[in-house]
């Protein structure tokens, strides 16, 4: 019966997702990013948190887009799990703060009670940071369920201490070596998505109605995660928004495509974004973590440590996880070009 229903209804829901899905529009992206940033910094709502940090002593690792599944053939995370857990153990030992930037669990393909039991070791590695008050979470469009405190309590209480805040965005405020103010704005990056970035009713609809329909019909709509055109378009819009801001760096995930300093300093072509400006005119205002579900087992993320910002990769060498710095720059130098 399921196969029959899939054949009947799948074309309609694929069309529906295309009409209301994640193809980003500039006006919507700009409006949503600006509104969220203003909401967080003015503390009018509980959408996010502002952290005043010291670049000399406060270190951060930022990972996103793990898409933890249930270990079946469609689980995008299972081949990356070993590198991910090893990386978290390394950063925990180094006393880093961990910002989990959304789409941590894949809740479009799976139910929470399918995902949580199968990822106990990875989740416990995350919870170790929380025990030291060094763990911060945001939600993405694939784990929008965590926007609900009730769902967080219901599904994550056996691993994490409650309450576990899951924000829409985080702002790090600091002073650079040159005594200039710098804000680092972090959010998953699905802002402007008509399905996932809207009012409370649409949020509930996506989390509790649309996601189960996708699971039942076994459809996975075109998102920036698997569409090259959308990845580049979304990264470009994120850069454009951030390039008009002063003393601000934007860090997102969502597209699964790592970006360092808007591509300005990148020596690897695949790390650049398609923007109309030349490298000389780019402002180094936009960074993207990449993801923790590359099909070769690699994971990428952004480090902020010892006054530097780095794009890093964890990969396996002879089945042993190893950390590689792909790009790095002092934040003081970044700030001078913003």
Short mmCIF file of C-alpha atoms in Angstrom, two decimals:
data_model
loop_
_atom_site.label_atom_id
_atom_site.label_comp_id
_atom_site.label_asym_id
_atom_site.label_seq_id
_atom_site.Cartn_x
_atom_site.Cartn_y
_atom_site.Cartn_z
CA UNK A 1 0.00 0.00 0.00
CA UNK A 2 2.84 2.43 0.82
CA UNK A 3 4.38 1.92 -2.63
CA UNK A 4 1.04 2.67 -4.28
CA UNK A 5 0.55 5.84 -2.23
CA UNK A 6 4.11 6.91 -2.97
CA UNK A 7 3.47 6.56 -6.70
CA UNK A 8 0.24 8.54 -6.49
CA UNK A 9 1.26 11.39 -4.18
CA UNK A 10 5.04 11.77 -4.67
CA UNK A 11 4.79 13.91 -7.87
CA UNK A 12 2.39 16.33 -6.18
CA UNK A 13 4.51 16.79 -3.08
CA UNK A 14 7.68 17.19 -5.14
CA UNK A 15 5.91 19.95 -7.08
CA UNK A 16 4.66 21.46 -3.81
CA UNK A 17 8.14 21.48 -2.31
CA UNK A 18 9.52 23.12 -5.43
CA UNK A 19 6.94 25.90 -5.21
CA UNK A 20 7.39 26.60 -1.51
CA UNK A 21 10.84 25.16 -0.92
CA UNK A 22 14.34 26.39 -0.35
CA UNK A 23 15.25 28.32 -3.51
CA UNK A 24 16.43 31.50 -1.75
CA UNK A 25 15.18 34.96 -2.68
CA UNK A 26 17.40 37.95 -1.93
CA UNK A 27 14.73 40.09 -0.29
CA UNK A 28 13.58 37.27 1.97
CA UNK A 29 17.12 36.26 2.95
CA UNK A 30 18.20 39.82 3.71
CA UNK A 31 15.05 40.56 5.70
CA UNK A 32 15.29 37.38 7.75
CA UNK A 33 19.01 37.69 8.52
CA UNK A 34 18.59 41.32 9.55
CA UNK A 35 15.54 40.69 11.67
CA UNK A 36 17.16 37.81 13.52
CA UNK A 37 20.38 39.76 14.16
CA UNK A 38 18.46 42.75 15.50
CA UNK A 39 16.28 40.50 17.65
CA UNK A 40 19.29 38.79 19.20
CA UNK A 41 21.32 41.93 19.83
CA UNK A 42 18.39 43.86 21.30
CA UNK A 43 17.31 40.81 23.36
CA UNK A 44 13.65 41.45 22.56
CA UNK A 45 12.96 37.73 22.25
CA UNK A 46 14.66 34.47 23.16
CA UNK A 47 15.71 33.72 19.57
CA UNK A 48 19.38 33.78 20.41
CA UNK A 49 22.16 34.70 22.78
CA UNK A 50 24.92 37.30 22.84
CA UNK A 51 28.28 36.15 24.23
CA UNK A 52 31.03 38.62 25.09
CA UNK A 53 34.27 36.76 24.43
CA UNK A 54 38.03 37.31 24.74
CA UNK A 55 39.88 36.21 21.60
CA UNK A 56 42.99 35.52 23.65
CA UNK A 57 41.34 32.94 25.92
CA UNK A 58 37.99 31.82 24.49
CA UNK A 59 38.27 29.19 21.77
CA UNK A 60 35.42 27.83 19.64
CA UNK A 61 34.86 24.96 17.24
CA UNK A 62 31.83 25.29 14.97
CA UNK A 63 30.40 22.26 13.19
CA UNK A 64 27.09 21.97 11.36
CA UNK A 65 25.07 19.63 9.17
CA UNK A 66 25.86 16.27 10.72
CA UNK A 67 22.45 14.94 9.60
CA UNK A 68 22.66 12.05 12.05
CA UNK A 69 20.44 9.18 10.90
CA UNK A 70 19.54 5.66 11.97
CA UNK A 71 22.54 3.86 10.40
CA UNK A 72 20.60 2.58 7.39
CA UNK A 73 21.72 2.95 3.77
CA UNK A 74 20.34 6.51 3.58
CA UNK A 75 22.20 7.75 6.68
CA UNK A 76 24.62 10.47 5.49
CA UNK A 77 26.49 10.64 8.81
CA UNK A 78 27.45 7.06 9.61
CA UNK A 79 30.71 7.08 7.60
CA UNK A 80 31.73 10.37 9.24
CA UNK A 81 30.95 9.38 12.82
CA UNK A 82 34.46 8.25 13.78
CA UNK A 83 36.13 11.46 12.56
CA UNK A 84 33.41 13.53 14.24
CA UNK A 85 33.69 11.87 17.64
CA UNK A 86 37.49 12.00 17.55
CA UNK A 87 37.37 15.70 16.66
CA UNK A 88 35.00 16.46 19.53
CA UNK A 89 37.21 14.56 21.96
CA UNK A 90 40.20 16.62 20.77
CA UNK A 91 38.40 19.95 21.18
CA UNK A 92 36.96 18.98 24.55
CA UNK A 93 40.44 18.13 25.83
CA UNK A 94 41.64 21.50 24.51
CA UNK A 95 38.84 23.27 26.46
CA UNK A 96 37.11 24.65 23.36
CA UNK A 97 33.52 25.83 23.30
CA UNK A 98 31.39 23.91 20.79
CA UNK A 99 28.74 25.60 18.65
CA UNK A 100 26.52 23.06 16.90
CA UNK A 101 25.11 25.14 14.07
CA UNK A 102 22.05 23.17 13.00
CA UNK A 103 20.85 20.14 11.05
CA UNK A 104 22.58 18.07 13.71
CA UNK A 105 19.92 15.37 13.39
CA UNK A 106 18.23 14.35 10.14
CA UNK A 107 14.57 14.60 11.07
CA UNK A 108 13.18 14.83 7.55
CA UNK A 109 14.17 11.23 6.81
CA UNK A 110 13.85 9.78 10.31
CA UNK A 111 11.85 10.02 13.51
CA UNK A 112 13.77 11.25 16.59
CA UNK A 113 13.35 7.88 18.32
CA UNK A 114 15.10 6.26 15.35
CA UNK A 115 18.03 8.68 15.43
CA UNK A 116 18.79 9.29 19.11
CA UNK A 117 19.43 5.66 20.20
CA UNK A 118 21.70 5.03 17.20
CA UNK A 119 23.92 8.04 17.90
CA UNK A 120 24.48 7.80 21.62
CA UNK A 121 28.29 8.04 21.43
CA UNK A 122 28.27 11.14 19.21
CA UNK A 123 25.60 12.83 21.29
CA UNK A 124 27.47 12.05 24.50
CA UNK A 125 30.62 13.59 22.98
CA UNK A 126 28.55 16.74 22.46
CA UNK A 127 27.06 16.58 25.95
CA UNK A 128 30.56 16.56 27.45
CA UNK A 129 30.86 20.21 26.40
CA UNK A 130 27.56 21.04 28.08
CA UNK A 131 28.85 19.68 31.38
CA UNK A 132 31.56 22.36 31.20
CA UNK A 133 29.09 25.10 30.15
CA UNK A 134 30.74 25.19 26.72
CA UNK A 135 27.95 23.86 24.49
CA UNK A 136 25.68 25.94 22.25
CA UNK A 137 23.10 24.70 19.77
CA UNK A 138 21.10 26.25 16.97
CA UNK A 139 18.43 24.55 14.90
CA UNK A 140 18.40 24.14 11.15
CA UNK A 141 15.66 23.32 8.68
CA UNK A 142 16.23 19.54 8.96
CA UNK A 143 16.05 19.57 12.77
CA UNK A 144 13.47 22.30 13.11
CA UNK A 145 11.80 20.12 15.73
CA UNK A 146 14.36 21.40 18.25
CA UNK A 147 12.81 24.85 18.04
CA UNK A 148 10.22 23.41 20.44
CA UNK A 149 11.40 23.22 24.06
CA UNK A 150 8.87 20.44 24.62
CA UNK A 151 10.35 18.28 21.88
CA UNK A 152 13.89 18.93 23.12
CA UNK A 153 12.84 17.84 26.61
CA UNK A 154 11.00 14.78 25.30
CA UNK A 155 13.74 13.41 23.05
CA UNK A 156 17.08 14.66 24.42
CA UNK A 157 16.60 14.61 28.19
CA UNK A 158 18.42 11.28 28.67
CA UNK A 159 21.63 12.65 27.18
CA UNK A 160 21.72 16.39 27.84
CA UNK A 161 21.03 18.38 30.98
CA UNK A 162 17.73 20.19 30.87
CA UNK A 163 16.96 22.88 30.01
CA UNK A 164 18.93 22.69 26.78
CA UNK A 165 18.46 25.97 24.90
CA UNK A 166 18.39 25.60 21.12
CA UNK A 167 18.71 29.01 19.53
CA UNK A 168 18.06 30.38 16.07
CA UNK A 169 21.25 32.41 16.20
CA UNK A 170 24.25 33.36 18.32
CA UNK A 171 26.31 36.56 18.34
CA UNK A 172 29.87 36.61 19.64
CA UNK A 173 31.07 40.11 20.54
CA UNK A 174 34.74 40.83 21.01
CA UNK A 175 37.56 43.33 20.73
CA UNK A 176 40.42 42.66 18.29
CA UNK A 177 44.09 43.28 18.95
CA UNK A 178 43.74 46.68 17.30
CA UNK A 179 41.03 47.53 19.86
CA UNK A 180 38.22 47.45 17.29
CA UNK A 181 34.81 45.98 18.02
CA UNK A 182 33.88 42.85 16.06
CA UNK A 183 30.64 40.88 16.01
CA UNK A 184 30.54 37.28 14.81
CA UNK A 185 26.99 36.32 13.83
CA UNK A 186 26.22 32.60 13.66
CA UNK A 187 23.07 30.94 12.38
CA UNK A 188 22.30 27.80 10.39
CA UNK A 189 21.71 29.66 7.13
CA UNK A 190 18.22 28.59 6.04
CA UNK A 191 16.97 32.13 6.51
CA UNK A 192 14.67 33.10 3.67
CA UNK A 193 13.38 29.54 3.18
CA UNK A 194 9.61 29.92 2.87
CA UNK A 195 8.93 26.53 4.43
CA UNK A 196 11.36 26.55 7.35
CA UNK A 197 11.81 30.22 8.17
CA UNK A 198 8.43 31.57 9.05
CA UNK A 199 5.87 31.90 11.82
CA UNK A 200 5.08 29.46 14.61
CA UNK A 201 2.33 27.71 12.65
CA UNK A 202 4.51 27.03 9.60
CA UNK A 203 7.30 25.85 11.90
CA UNK A 204 4.95 23.36 13.52
CA UNK A 205 3.62 22.33 10.11
CA UNK A 206 7.10 21.56 8.75
CA UNK A 207 8.25 19.73 11.88
CA UNK A 208 5.12 17.69 12.56
CA UNK A 209 3.33 17.34 9.21
CA UNK A 210 5.67 17.96 6.28
CA UNK A 211 8.59 15.93 7.66
CA UNK A 212 6.46 12.80 8.32
CA UNK A 213 5.01 13.11 4.79
CA UNK A 214 8.54 13.19 3.36
CA UNK A 215 9.53 10.16 5.39
CA UNK A 216 6.45 8.21 4.30
CA UNK A 217 6.78 9.09 0.62
CA UNK A 218 10.60 8.73 0.74
CA UNK A 219 11.22 12.02 -1.03
CA UNK A 220 14.11 14.39 -0.48
CA UNK A 221 13.49 17.79 -2.02
CA UNK A 222 16.19 19.83 -3.72
CA UNK A 223 17.94 21.78 -0.99
CA UNK A 224 21.29 23.57 -0.99
CA UNK A 225 22.76 20.39 0.46
CA UNK A 226 22.40 18.49 -2.81
CA UNK A 227 21.92 21.12 -5.51
CA UNK A 228 25.04 22.92 -6.75
CA UNK A 229 23.11 25.87 -8.16
CA UNK A 230 21.26 26.47 -4.90
CA UNK A 231 24.42 26.06 -2.81
CA UNK A 232 26.23 28.73 -4.78
CA UNK A 233 23.20 31.02 -4.89
CA UNK A 234 22.65 30.76 -1.15
CA UNK A 235 26.32 31.33 -0.32
CA UNK A 236 26.34 34.34 -2.64
CA UNK A 237 23.30 35.87 -0.92
CA UNK A 238 24.83 35.28 2.51
CA UNK A 239 27.99 37.03 1.33
CA UNK A 240 26.05 39.93 -0.17
CA UNK A 241 24.17 40.52 3.09
CA UNK A 242 27.29 40.37 5.23
CA UNK A 243 29.33 42.52 2.83
CA UNK A 244 27.09 45.50 3.58
CA UNK A 245 27.67 45.29 7.33
CA UNK A 246 30.45 46.94 9.27
CA UNK A 247 32.58 45.15 11.85
CA UNK A 248 30.57 41.96 11.35
CA UNK A 249 31.43 38.44 10.25
CA UNK A 250 28.67 35.98 9.29
CA UNK A 251 29.15 32.23 9.78
CA UNK A 252 26.55 29.75 8.51
CA UNK A 253 26.22 26.12 7.44
CA UNK A 254 23.26 24.75 5.44
CA UNK A 255 24.86 24.63 1.97
CA UNK A 256 27.43 21.93 2.87
CA UNK A 257 29.97 23.97 0.88
CA UNK A 258 32.85 25.38 2.98
CA UNK A 259 33.74 29.03 2.48
CA UNK A 260 36.62 30.91 4.07
CA UNK A 261 36.58 34.72 4.23
CA UNK A 262 34.19 34.96 1.24
CA UNK A 263 36.76 33.04 -0.84
CA UNK A 264 39.20 35.96 -0.74
CA UNK A 265 42.13 34.05 0.69
CA UNK A 266 41.17 30.61 -0.57
CA UNK A 267 43.85 28.71 -2.47
CA UNK A 268 41.48 25.84 -3.31
CA UNK A 269 38.93 26.57 -6.00
CA UNK A 270 36.27 24.40 -4.41
CA UNK A 271 36.26 26.65 -1.31
CA UNK A 272 35.33 29.78 -3.24
CA UNK A 273 31.88 31.15 -3.86
CA UNK A 274 30.70 32.52 -7.16
CA UNK A 275 30.55 36.26 -6.59
CA UNK A 276 30.83 38.96 -9.24
CA UNK A 277 33.66 40.83 -7.52
CA UNK A 278 37.30 39.91 -7.93
CA UNK A 279 39.22 38.56 -4.95
CA UNK A 280 40.81 41.98 -4.49
CA UNK A 281 37.44 43.63 -3.88
CA UNK A 282 35.82 40.92 -1.78
CA UNK A 283 35.23 41.78 1.84
CA UNK A 284 36.16 38.80 4.06
CA UNK A 285 32.80 38.87 5.82
CA UNK A 286 31.33 35.44 5.09
CA UNK A 287 32.33 31.97 6.28
CA UNK A 288 30.63 28.60 5.89
CA UNK A 289 31.42 25.55 8.01
CA UNK A 290 30.81 23.05 5.22
CA UNK A 291 29.38 19.88 6.78
CA UNK A 292 30.01 16.70 8.74
CA UNK A 293 28.50 14.34 6.16
CA UNK A 294 30.77 14.33 3.12
CA UNK A 295 30.51 10.95 1.44
CA UNK A 296 34.26 10.24 1.86
CA UNK A 297 33.99 10.48 5.65
CA UNK A 298 35.63 13.91 5.92
CA UNK A 299 34.18 16.68 8.07
CA UNK A 300 34.86 20.41 7.92
CA UNK A 301 34.32 23.19 10.41
CA UNK A 302 35.39 26.64 11.54
CA UNK A 303 37.76 27.22 14.46
CA UNK A 304 38.10 30.49 16.32
CA UNK A 305 41.17 30.14 18.52
CA UNK A 306 44.11 32.19 19.76
CA UNK A 307 43.04 35.19 17.73
CA UNK A 308 42.79 33.20 14.47
CA UNK A 309 39.85 32.00 12.43
CA UNK A 310 40.46 28.74 10.55
CA UNK A 311 38.72 26.46 8.11
CA UNK A 312 39.67 22.95 9.21
CA UNK A 313 39.12 19.43 7.96
CA UNK A 314 39.18 16.15 9.84
CA UNK A 315 39.89 13.15 7.63
CA UNK A 316 41.27 9.65 7.98
CA UNK A 317 44.86 8.71 7.25
CA UNK A 318 45.28 4.92 7.44
CA UNK A 319 41.98 4.83 9.39
CA UNK A 320 43.35 7.32 11.93
CA UNK A 321 41.50 10.67 12.16
CA UNK A 322 43.72 13.68 11.51
CA UNK A 323 43.16 17.44 11.61
CA UNK A 324 44.25 19.66 8.72
CA UNK A 325 44.09 23.46 8.55
CA UNK A 326 42.80 24.39 5.10
CA UNK A 327 42.82 28.17 5.57
CA UNK A 328 43.62 30.55 8.44
CA UNK A 329 43.84 34.27 9.10
CA UNK A 330 44.15 36.45 12.17
CA UNK A 331 40.81 37.99 13.06
CA UNK A 332 42.60 41.28 13.57
CA UNK A 333 43.56 41.24 9.89
CA UNK A 334 40.05 40.18 8.87
CA UNK A 335 38.56 43.07 10.86
CA UNK A 336 40.77 45.65 9.11
CA UNK A 337 39.20 44.73 5.76
CA UNK A 338 35.57 44.73 6.85
#
